[in-house]
Short mmCIF file of C-alpha atoms in Angstrom, two decimals:
data_model
loop_
_atom_site.label_atom_id
_atom_site.label_comp_id
_atom_site.label_asym_id
_atom_site.label_seq_id
_atom_site.Cartn_x
_atom_site.Cartn_y
_atom_site.Cartn_z
CA MET P 1 -22.69 -104.22 12.26
CA ARG P 2 -19.96 -103.90 14.38
CA ASP P 3 -18.20 -106.50 14.31
CA LYS P 4 -16.58 -106.70 10.65
CA HIS P 5 -17.37 -103.05 10.09
CA GLN P 6 -16.17 -99.52 10.98
CA ILE P 7 -18.57 -97.03 11.53
CA ILE P 8 -18.13 -93.60 11.73
CA GLU P 9 -20.17 -90.86 12.63
CA GLU P 10 -19.05 -87.15 12.30
CA PRO P 11 -21.66 -84.54 12.46
CA CYS P 12 -22.32 -82.67 8.79
CA GLU P 13 -22.91 -78.99 8.73
CA VAL P 14 -25.74 -78.72 6.36
CA LYS P 15 -30.00 -79.69 7.29
CA VAL P 16 -31.14 -81.65 4.26
CA SER P 17 -34.45 -82.72 3.93
CA CYS P 18 -34.67 -86.25 2.44
CA THR P 19 -38.25 -88.59 1.05
CA VAL P 20 -37.57 -92.47 1.23
CA LEU P 21 -39.99 -95.49 -0.38
CA LYS P 22 -41.32 -96.93 2.00
CA THR P 23 -43.14 -100.34 0.85
CA SER P 24 -43.89 -104.25 1.94
CA GLY P 25 -42.41 -105.59 -1.27
CA THR P 26 -42.04 -109.30 -1.99
CA GLY P 27 -38.57 -109.36 -0.92
CA ASP P 28 -37.95 -112.50 -3.42
CA SER P 29 -37.73 -109.49 -6.22
CA LEU P 30 -36.49 -106.39 -5.98
CA ALA P 31 -38.10 -105.98 -9.97
CA GLU P 32 -41.90 -104.38 -8.39
CA PHE P 33 -39.30 -101.25 -8.07
CA ASN P 34 -38.93 -100.01 -11.56
CA GLU P 35 -42.85 -100.08 -11.80
CA LEU P 36 -43.64 -98.04 -8.14
CA ARG P 37 -40.29 -95.62 -9.89
CA ASN P 38 -43.19 -95.13 -12.62
CA GLU P 39 -46.22 -94.93 -10.12
CA PHE P 40 -45.02 -92.47 -8.75
CA GLY P 41 -43.02 -88.95 -9.31
CA PHE P 42 -41.01 -88.49 -6.70
CA VAL P 43 -39.52 -92.15 -6.66
CA LYS P 44 -38.04 -90.68 -9.43
CA ASP P 45 -35.57 -88.38 -8.12
CA LEU P 46 -34.20 -91.13 -6.19
CA ASN P 47 -31.00 -92.80 -5.98
CA SER P 48 -32.07 -96.45 -6.74
CA MET P 49 -29.70 -98.38 -3.89
CA ALA P 50 -31.05 -96.33 -1.80
CA VAL P 51 -35.65 -97.08 -2.77
CA GLN P 52 -32.99 -101.01 -2.41
CA ALA P 53 -31.44 -99.91 1.21
CA ALA P 54 -35.66 -98.55 2.58
CA ALA P 55 -37.53 -102.17 0.52
CA GLU P 56 -34.66 -104.20 2.49
CA ARG P 57 -35.53 -103.21 5.40
CA GLY P 58 -39.06 -102.64 4.94
CA TRP P 59 -39.31 -106.05 4.04
CA SER P 60 -36.50 -107.24 7.30
CA ALA P 61 -40.11 -106.86 9.65
CA ILE P 62 -42.51 -107.77 7.03
CA SER P 63 -40.52 -111.40 7.64
CA ARG P 64 -39.65 -110.80 11.01
CA PHE P 65 -43.42 -111.11 12.16
CA TYR P 66 -43.83 -113.92 8.86
CA GLU P 67 -41.20 -115.97 11.43
CA ASN P 68 -42.85 -115.20 15.09
CA CYS P 69 -46.42 -115.61 13.09
CA LYS P 70 -45.05 -118.90 12.47
CA SER P 71 -43.21 -119.31 15.38
CA LYS P 72 -46.31 -118.85 17.37
CA LYS P 73 -44.12 -116.03 19.18
CA PRO P 74 -45.71 -115.14 21.93
CA GLY P 75 -47.00 -112.12 22.94
CA LYS P 76 -47.45 -109.30 20.60
CA LYS P 77 -45.92 -110.33 16.42
CA GLY P 78 -44.01 -106.71 15.60
CA PHE P 79 -46.86 -106.33 12.97
CA PRO P 80 -44.67 -104.31 10.52
CA ARG P 81 -46.34 -100.22 10.51
CA PHE P 82 -45.77 -97.72 8.37
CA GLN P 83 -43.11 -94.98 9.43
CA LYS P 84 -44.35 -91.55 8.89
CA ASP P 85 -41.59 -89.96 9.71
CA ASN P 86 -38.65 -91.50 8.45
CA ARG P 87 -35.06 -90.36 10.00
CA SER P 88 -32.53 -91.80 7.84
CA VAL P 89 -31.45 -92.88 4.27
CA GLU P 90 -28.86 -95.26 3.16
CA TYR P 91 -27.23 -95.24 -0.13
CA LYS P 92 -24.79 -98.41 -0.78
CA THR P 93 -22.00 -98.10 -3.53
CA SER P 94 -23.75 -95.42 -5.81
CA GLY P 95 -25.90 -91.46 -5.27
CA TRP P 96 -22.50 -90.07 -2.92
CA LYS P 97 -18.69 -88.85 -3.90
CA LEU P 98 -16.39 -88.50 -2.03
CA HIS P 99 -14.24 -85.31 -2.09
CA PRO P 100 -9.98 -86.03 -3.07
CA THR P 101 -9.42 -84.58 0.54
CA LYS P 102 -12.34 -86.69 2.50
CA ARG P 103 -13.41 -83.53 3.67
CA ARG P 104 -16.62 -83.18 1.66
CA ILE P 105 -19.30 -85.07 -0.37
CA THR P 106 -21.84 -84.74 -2.56
CA PHE P 107 -24.71 -86.26 -3.20
CA SER P 108 -25.65 -87.06 -6.41
CA ASP P 109 -29.72 -87.53 -6.38
CA LYS P 110 -31.83 -85.07 -7.24
CA LYS P 111 -33.73 -84.39 -3.78
CA GLY P 112 -31.08 -80.96 -3.48
CA ILE P 113 -28.56 -82.65 -0.87
CA GLY P 114 -25.87 -81.44 -2.84
CA GLU P 115 -22.77 -80.92 -1.24
CA LEU P 116 -21.66 -80.93 2.23
CA LYS P 117 -19.49 -80.31 5.03
CA LEU P 118 -17.87 -83.25 7.70
CA LEU P 119 -17.09 -80.96 10.45
CA GLY P 120 -15.90 -83.04 13.77
CA LYS P 121 -12.81 -85.56 13.61
CA TRP P 122 -13.15 -89.32 12.21
CA ASP P 123 -10.46 -91.60 10.46
CA ILE P 124 -11.68 -92.52 7.37
CA HIS P 125 -9.44 -90.42 5.13
CA THR P 126 -7.12 -93.65 6.39
CA TYR P 127 -9.54 -96.40 4.52
CA PRO P 128 -9.21 -96.68 0.11
CA VAL P 129 -13.36 -95.36 -1.03
CA GLN P 130 -13.53 -99.08 -2.82
CA SER P 131 -13.96 -100.23 1.15
CA ILE P 132 -16.72 -98.43 2.08
CA LYS P 133 -20.40 -100.05 1.19
CA ARG P 134 -22.55 -98.12 2.41
CA VAL P 135 -23.38 -94.42 3.49
CA ARG P 136 -25.78 -93.24 5.72
CA LEU P 137 -27.67 -89.86 6.46
CA VAL P 138 -29.34 -89.45 10.03
CA ARG P 139 -31.00 -87.35 11.90
CA ARG P 140 -31.05 -86.95 15.39
CA ALA P 141 -32.24 -83.83 17.60
CA ASP P 142 -28.79 -82.36 17.31
CA GLY P 143 -28.12 -82.33 14.25
CA TYR P 144 -27.32 -84.93 11.55
CA TYR P 145 -24.78 -87.32 10.66
CA CYS P 146 -23.00 -88.94 8.30
CA GLN P 147 -22.61 -92.96 9.32
CA PHE P 148 -19.56 -94.99 6.95
CA VAL P 149 -20.11 -98.43 6.75
CA LEU P 150 -16.34 -100.21 6.01
CA ASP P 151 -15.46 -102.96 5.01
CA THR P 152 -12.29 -103.53 7.11
CA GLU P 153 -11.45 -106.34 9.55
CA VAL P 154 -11.29 -105.29 12.87
CA LYS P 155 -9.83 -107.73 15.13
CA GLU P 156 -6.69 -107.88 17.44
CA GLN P 157 -4.82 -110.10 18.55
CA LEU P 158 -3.90 -108.82 22.96
CA GLU P 159 -1.44 -111.10 25.29
CA ALA P 160 -3.40 -113.93 27.35
CA THR P 161 -4.10 -112.36 30.74
CA GLY P 162 -4.89 -115.30 32.44
CA ASN P 163 -6.88 -113.65 33.70
CA VAL P 164 -10.71 -114.97 34.03
CA ILE P 165 -14.15 -113.54 35.36
CA GLY P 166 -17.97 -113.16 36.32
CA LEU P 167 -20.74 -110.71 36.34
CA ASP P 168 -23.11 -110.49 38.10
CA VAL P 169 -25.32 -107.66 36.99
CA GLY P 170 -28.00 -105.53 38.90
CA LEU P 171 -29.61 -102.59 39.70
CA GLU P 172 -27.28 -101.03 42.98
CA TYR P 173 -24.05 -101.19 41.49
CA PHE P 174 -23.60 -101.80 38.05
CA TYR P 175 -22.11 -105.18 38.42
CA THR P 176 -20.64 -106.78 40.50
CA ASP P 177 -17.38 -109.29 39.21
CA SER P 178 -16.55 -112.30 41.37
CA ASN P 179 -13.03 -110.36 41.96
CA GLY P 180 -15.35 -109.08 44.43
CA HIS P 181 -14.61 -105.28 42.62
CA GLN P 182 -18.37 -103.29 43.34
CA GLU P 183 -18.66 -100.45 39.59
CA GLU P 184 -20.56 -97.67 40.77
CA ASN P 185 -24.65 -97.71 38.76
CA PRO P 186 -24.48 -94.04 37.16
CA ARG P 187 -27.91 -93.85 37.53
CA PHE P 188 -28.47 -90.90 34.10
CA LEU P 189 -31.88 -90.94 33.59
CA ARG P 190 -33.38 -90.72 36.88
CA LYS P 191 -29.86 -87.59 37.61
CA ALA P 192 -31.68 -86.15 34.22
CA GLU P 193 -35.27 -86.29 35.43
CA GLN P 194 -35.74 -83.49 36.41
CA ALA P 195 -34.15 -81.19 33.80
CA ILE P 196 -36.52 -83.54 31.07
CA LYS P 197 -39.92 -82.65 33.18
CA HIS P 198 -38.73 -79.19 33.52
CA ALA P 199 -37.88 -79.03 29.12
CA GLN P 200 -41.16 -81.85 28.68
CA ARG P 201 -43.96 -78.99 30.55
CA ARG P 202 -42.70 -76.43 28.89
CA ILE P 203 -43.52 -78.10 25.68
CA TYR P 204 -47.36 -78.03 26.34
CA LYS P 205 -46.70 -73.99 27.90
CA LYS P 206 -46.25 -73.11 23.60
CA GLU P 207 -49.26 -73.31 21.65
CA PHE P 208 -49.53 -76.13 19.02
CA GLY P 209 -47.68 -75.38 15.58
CA LYS P 210 -45.95 -72.88 16.68
CA ASN P 211 -42.01 -71.99 16.31
CA GLY P 212 -41.57 -71.79 19.88
CA ARG P 213 -43.00 -75.07 21.12
CA ARG P 214 -40.94 -76.73 17.71
CA LYS P 215 -38.11 -75.26 19.45
CA ALA P 216 -39.36 -76.67 22.61
CA ARG P 217 -39.05 -80.08 21.34
CA LYS P 218 -35.70 -79.76 20.11
CA ARG P 219 -34.29 -78.68 23.76
CA PHE P 220 -36.01 -82.15 24.95
CA ALA P 221 -35.33 -84.14 22.34
CA LYS P 222 -31.28 -82.99 23.40
CA LYS P 223 -31.63 -83.94 27.22
CA HIS P 224 -32.94 -87.64 26.04
CA LEU P 225 -29.94 -88.05 23.52
CA ARG P 226 -27.77 -86.52 26.22
CA VAL P 227 -28.98 -89.52 28.44
CA SER P 228 -28.80 -92.19 25.46
CA ARG P 229 -25.15 -90.82 24.81
CA GLN P 230 -24.19 -91.24 28.23
CA ARG P 231 -25.21 -94.33 28.89
CA ASN P 232 -23.79 -95.93 26.19
CA GLU P 233 -20.20 -94.06 26.36
CA HIS P 234 -20.12 -96.43 29.66
CA ALA P 235 -21.29 -99.86 28.62
CA LEU P 236 -18.35 -99.29 26.30
CA ARG P 237 -15.61 -97.87 27.95
CA LEU P 238 -16.17 -100.93 30.48
CA ALA P 239 -16.78 -103.39 28.53
CA ARG P 240 -13.50 -102.63 26.54
CA CYS P 241 -11.98 -102.86 30.12
CA VAL P 242 -12.84 -106.26 30.87
CA VAL P 243 -12.51 -107.72 27.75
CA LYS P 244 -8.84 -106.18 27.28
CA PHE P 245 -8.08 -107.70 31.14
CA ASN P 246 -9.19 -111.53 31.10
CA ASP P 247 -9.49 -113.76 28.92
CA LEU P 248 -12.51 -115.10 29.46
CA VAL P 249 -15.38 -112.84 30.08
CA ALA P 250 -18.81 -114.58 32.25
CA TYR P 251 -22.05 -113.02 32.09
CA GLU P 252 -25.84 -113.75 32.92
CA ASP P 253 -28.16 -114.50 29.71
CA LEU P 254 -31.11 -111.62 31.21
CA SER P 255 -34.32 -112.20 29.20
CA VAL P 256 -34.31 -108.03 29.73
CA ARG P 257 -37.58 -107.38 28.05
CA ASN P 258 -38.77 -110.17 30.13
CA MET P 259 -38.33 -107.80 33.29
CA VAL P 260 -38.88 -104.70 31.86
CA LYS P 261 -42.81 -105.82 32.60
CA ASN P 262 -42.96 -105.36 36.30
CA HIS P 263 -43.21 -101.37 36.08
CA CYS P 264 -41.51 -101.34 39.94
CA LEU P 265 -38.22 -101.69 37.93
CA ALA P 266 -38.67 -100.79 34.97
CA LYS P 267 -37.32 -98.05 35.10
CA SER P 268 -34.22 -98.28 36.55
CA ILE P 269 -33.59 -101.40 35.03
CA SER P 270 -33.33 -99.95 31.37
CA ASP P 271 -31.92 -96.42 33.07
CA ALA P 272 -28.63 -99.30 34.12
CA GLY P 273 -28.12 -100.43 29.82
CA TRP P 274 -26.92 -104.18 30.54
CA SER P 275 -28.23 -104.79 27.55
CA GLN P 276 -26.16 -102.05 25.39
CA PHE P 277 -23.33 -103.55 28.31
CA ARG P 278 -23.96 -107.26 26.70
CA GLN P 279 -23.47 -105.65 23.46
CA TRP P 280 -20.33 -103.79 23.35
CA LEU P 281 -18.12 -106.98 25.73
CA GLU P 282 -19.54 -110.08 22.63
CA TYR P 283 -18.65 -107.06 19.88
CA PHE P 284 -14.71 -105.96 22.01
CA ALA P 285 -14.65 -110.26 22.58
CA SER P 286 -14.53 -110.84 18.86
CA LYS P 287 -12.29 -107.66 18.33
CA PHE P 288 -9.71 -108.46 21.23
CA GLY P 289 -9.61 -112.92 20.62
CA ARG P 290 -11.15 -112.82 24.28
CA VAL P 291 -13.97 -115.80 24.85
CA ALA P 292 -17.40 -114.10 25.84
CA VAL P 293 -19.87 -116.81 27.85
CA ALA P 294 -23.65 -116.14 28.07
CA VAL P 295 -24.48 -117.83 31.71
CA ASN P 296 -27.96 -119.23 32.81
CA PRO P 297 -29.22 -116.74 35.77
CA GLN P 298 -31.11 -119.55 37.12
CA PHE P 299 -29.95 -119.71 40.59
CA THR P 300 -26.97 -118.69 40.56
CA SER P 301 -27.81 -115.65 43.09
CA GLN P 302 -29.30 -119.25 45.11
CA LYS P 303 -26.34 -121.03 45.24
CA CYS P 304 -24.14 -121.29 47.56
CA SER P 305 -20.26 -120.76 45.53
CA ASN P 306 -18.27 -123.05 48.04
CA CYS P 307 -20.42 -126.28 48.64
CA GLY P 308 -22.76 -125.89 45.92
CA THR P 309 -25.56 -125.47 48.33
CA ILE P 310 -29.18 -124.30 47.53
CA VAL P 311 -29.75 -121.34 49.93
CA LYS P 312 -33.12 -119.58 49.02
CA LYS P 313 -32.91 -115.48 50.16
CA SER P 314 -35.60 -112.40 48.76
CA LEU P 315 -34.32 -109.88 47.09
CA SER P 316 -34.26 -107.84 50.75
CA THR P 317 -31.70 -110.29 51.48
CA ARG P 318 -27.90 -109.18 49.85
CA THR P 319 -25.71 -111.03 52.15
CA HIS P 320 -25.59 -114.62 51.57
CA ILE P 321 -24.71 -117.45 54.51
CA CYS P 322 -24.62 -120.61 54.07
CA LYS P 323 -23.62 -123.78 57.75
CA CYS P 324 -20.42 -124.27 55.48
CA GLY P 325 -19.24 -120.62 56.40
CA CYS P 326 -19.09 -119.01 53.63
CA GLN P 327 -20.24 -115.36 53.70
CA LEU P 328 -20.00 -113.14 50.93
CA ASN P 329 -22.17 -110.59 49.51
CA ARG P 330 -24.86 -112.37 47.46
CA ASP P 331 -23.72 -110.11 44.32
CA GLU P 332 -20.71 -111.37 44.21
CA ASN P 333 -21.40 -115.54 45.45
CA ALA P 334 -23.63 -114.88 42.35
CA ALA P 335 -20.78 -113.94 39.86
CA ILE P 336 -18.30 -116.53 40.98
CA ASN P 337 -21.13 -118.99 40.44
CA ILE P 338 -21.48 -117.53 37.00
CA LEU P 339 -18.10 -117.46 36.12
CA ASN P 340 -18.12 -121.67 37.30
CA LEU P 341 -20.64 -122.06 34.57
CA ALA P 342 -19.13 -120.15 31.94
CA LEU P 343 -15.97 -122.23 32.99
CA GLN P 344 -17.24 -125.23 33.33
CA ALA P 345 -19.27 -125.41 29.69
CA ARG P 346 -16.00 -124.52 27.98
CA GLU P 347 -14.60 -127.56 29.57
CA GLY P 348 -17.14 -129.77 28.27
CA HIS P 349 -18.79 -130.39 31.79
CA SER P 350 -22.16 -128.56 31.12
CA ARG P 351 -22.92 -127.17 27.59
CA ARG P 352 -27.28 -126.50 28.31
CA ASN P 353 -25.90 -123.75 31.02
CA ALA P 354 -24.01 -121.18 28.26
CA VAL P 355 -23.20 -120.17 25.33
CA GLU P 356 -20.31 -119.20 23.86
CA VAL P 357 -21.10 -115.90 21.54
CA GLY P 358 -19.72 -115.91 18.11
CA VAL P 359 -20.36 -113.42 15.75
CA THR P 360 -23.97 -111.86 14.31
CA THR P 361 -22.64 -109.90 11.19
CA LEU P 362 -20.48 -110.95 8.20
CA VAL P 363 -19.32 -109.32 4.93
CA GLY P 364 -20.41 -108.99 2.07
CA GLU P 365 -24.32 -109.60 3.86
CA THR P 366 -27.24 -107.71 2.80
CA LEU P 367 -29.17 -105.89 5.26
CA LEU P 368 -31.31 -109.27 6.02
CA GLY P 369 -28.17 -110.72 6.96
CA GLN P 370 -27.19 -108.19 9.50
CA THR P 371 -30.41 -107.38 11.47
CA LEU P 372 -29.31 -110.04 14.34
CA THR P 373 -29.43 -109.94 17.10
CA LEU P 374 -27.01 -109.65 19.85
CA ILE P 375 -28.84 -110.90 22.58
CA THR P 376 -28.35 -114.61 22.26
CA GLU P 377 -30.33 -116.24 24.33
CA SER P 378 -29.05 -119.69 25.96
CA PRO P 379 -31.17 -122.70 25.60
CA VAL P 380 -34.70 -123.68 27.45
CA PHE P 381 -34.22 -126.47 29.35
#
């Protein structure tokens, strides 16, 4: 929801407990929830729009399962499961009220949340209250956060730089571009792995059901949350810089879900955060008016970027050497091939090898319309 909506997250001072109706409705109408509200007493205390948001979330999981079954998707179809421990509650245009100073927010349903103080820095005061379409309370390892979904235009037009770039992501380096620059792979999980394992072992030394075990679990969760935030911030910073200084950005259309099935490389691939990097590339491309192109990675590492000859090499071979005299780093050669395919696609020569990224979230769409993934795969041929 970052294409046309800006999400602002700030910690709330007061800890609250919320209950959300979890159901598998038909998706055609919300009239059945009036009967459920009369049947279950705890639902009557909930805000009606909070119940609708929970129903939309549940139905999105059910509809996705049906679509996977109809399309005969290989592997698991994503059978919807009951959400035992819900960590968020979402309100639409009712059930909440901002203080005139916009430093406090009050929830008016009958679950005892009351008034919360918004801490930290934010720019919610620069937007009218009418532009706030959804308010979400999220519980995380280090506290509770209040998210605001705004109906606002976030595009920013930049002057053309005349630069184009191709990116080849990897494990040795986070990415290698077509200019020969190699970005170091931070490996946040690997660096924090020993501390995480130590925190996990301390959980099992505590007695089950006691406060000591609960505190140990919280310390363990905070360490994972820190790694997740480091990885996201790293991908955000790099993607913004790459898109800001290049008119066209070409990258590999990788299927990370299939790549992590390799148990030898799964942890390293997950630690790199390629999918997050791609999502931020697409977001900033739409925001700054740039072009982001996903290229089919087939033969990009084997093909010579100078003469086009296929030079087969194993993963351990890190240097590309061709009979034509071209000698480059393996990843730099692949990045040049990726850029060439993207330029050909832009000129209309090879539309089957690349797909241009568009906006996948529209203003005014329901939650079902906003669950589309940013990872758009290129056509299969």
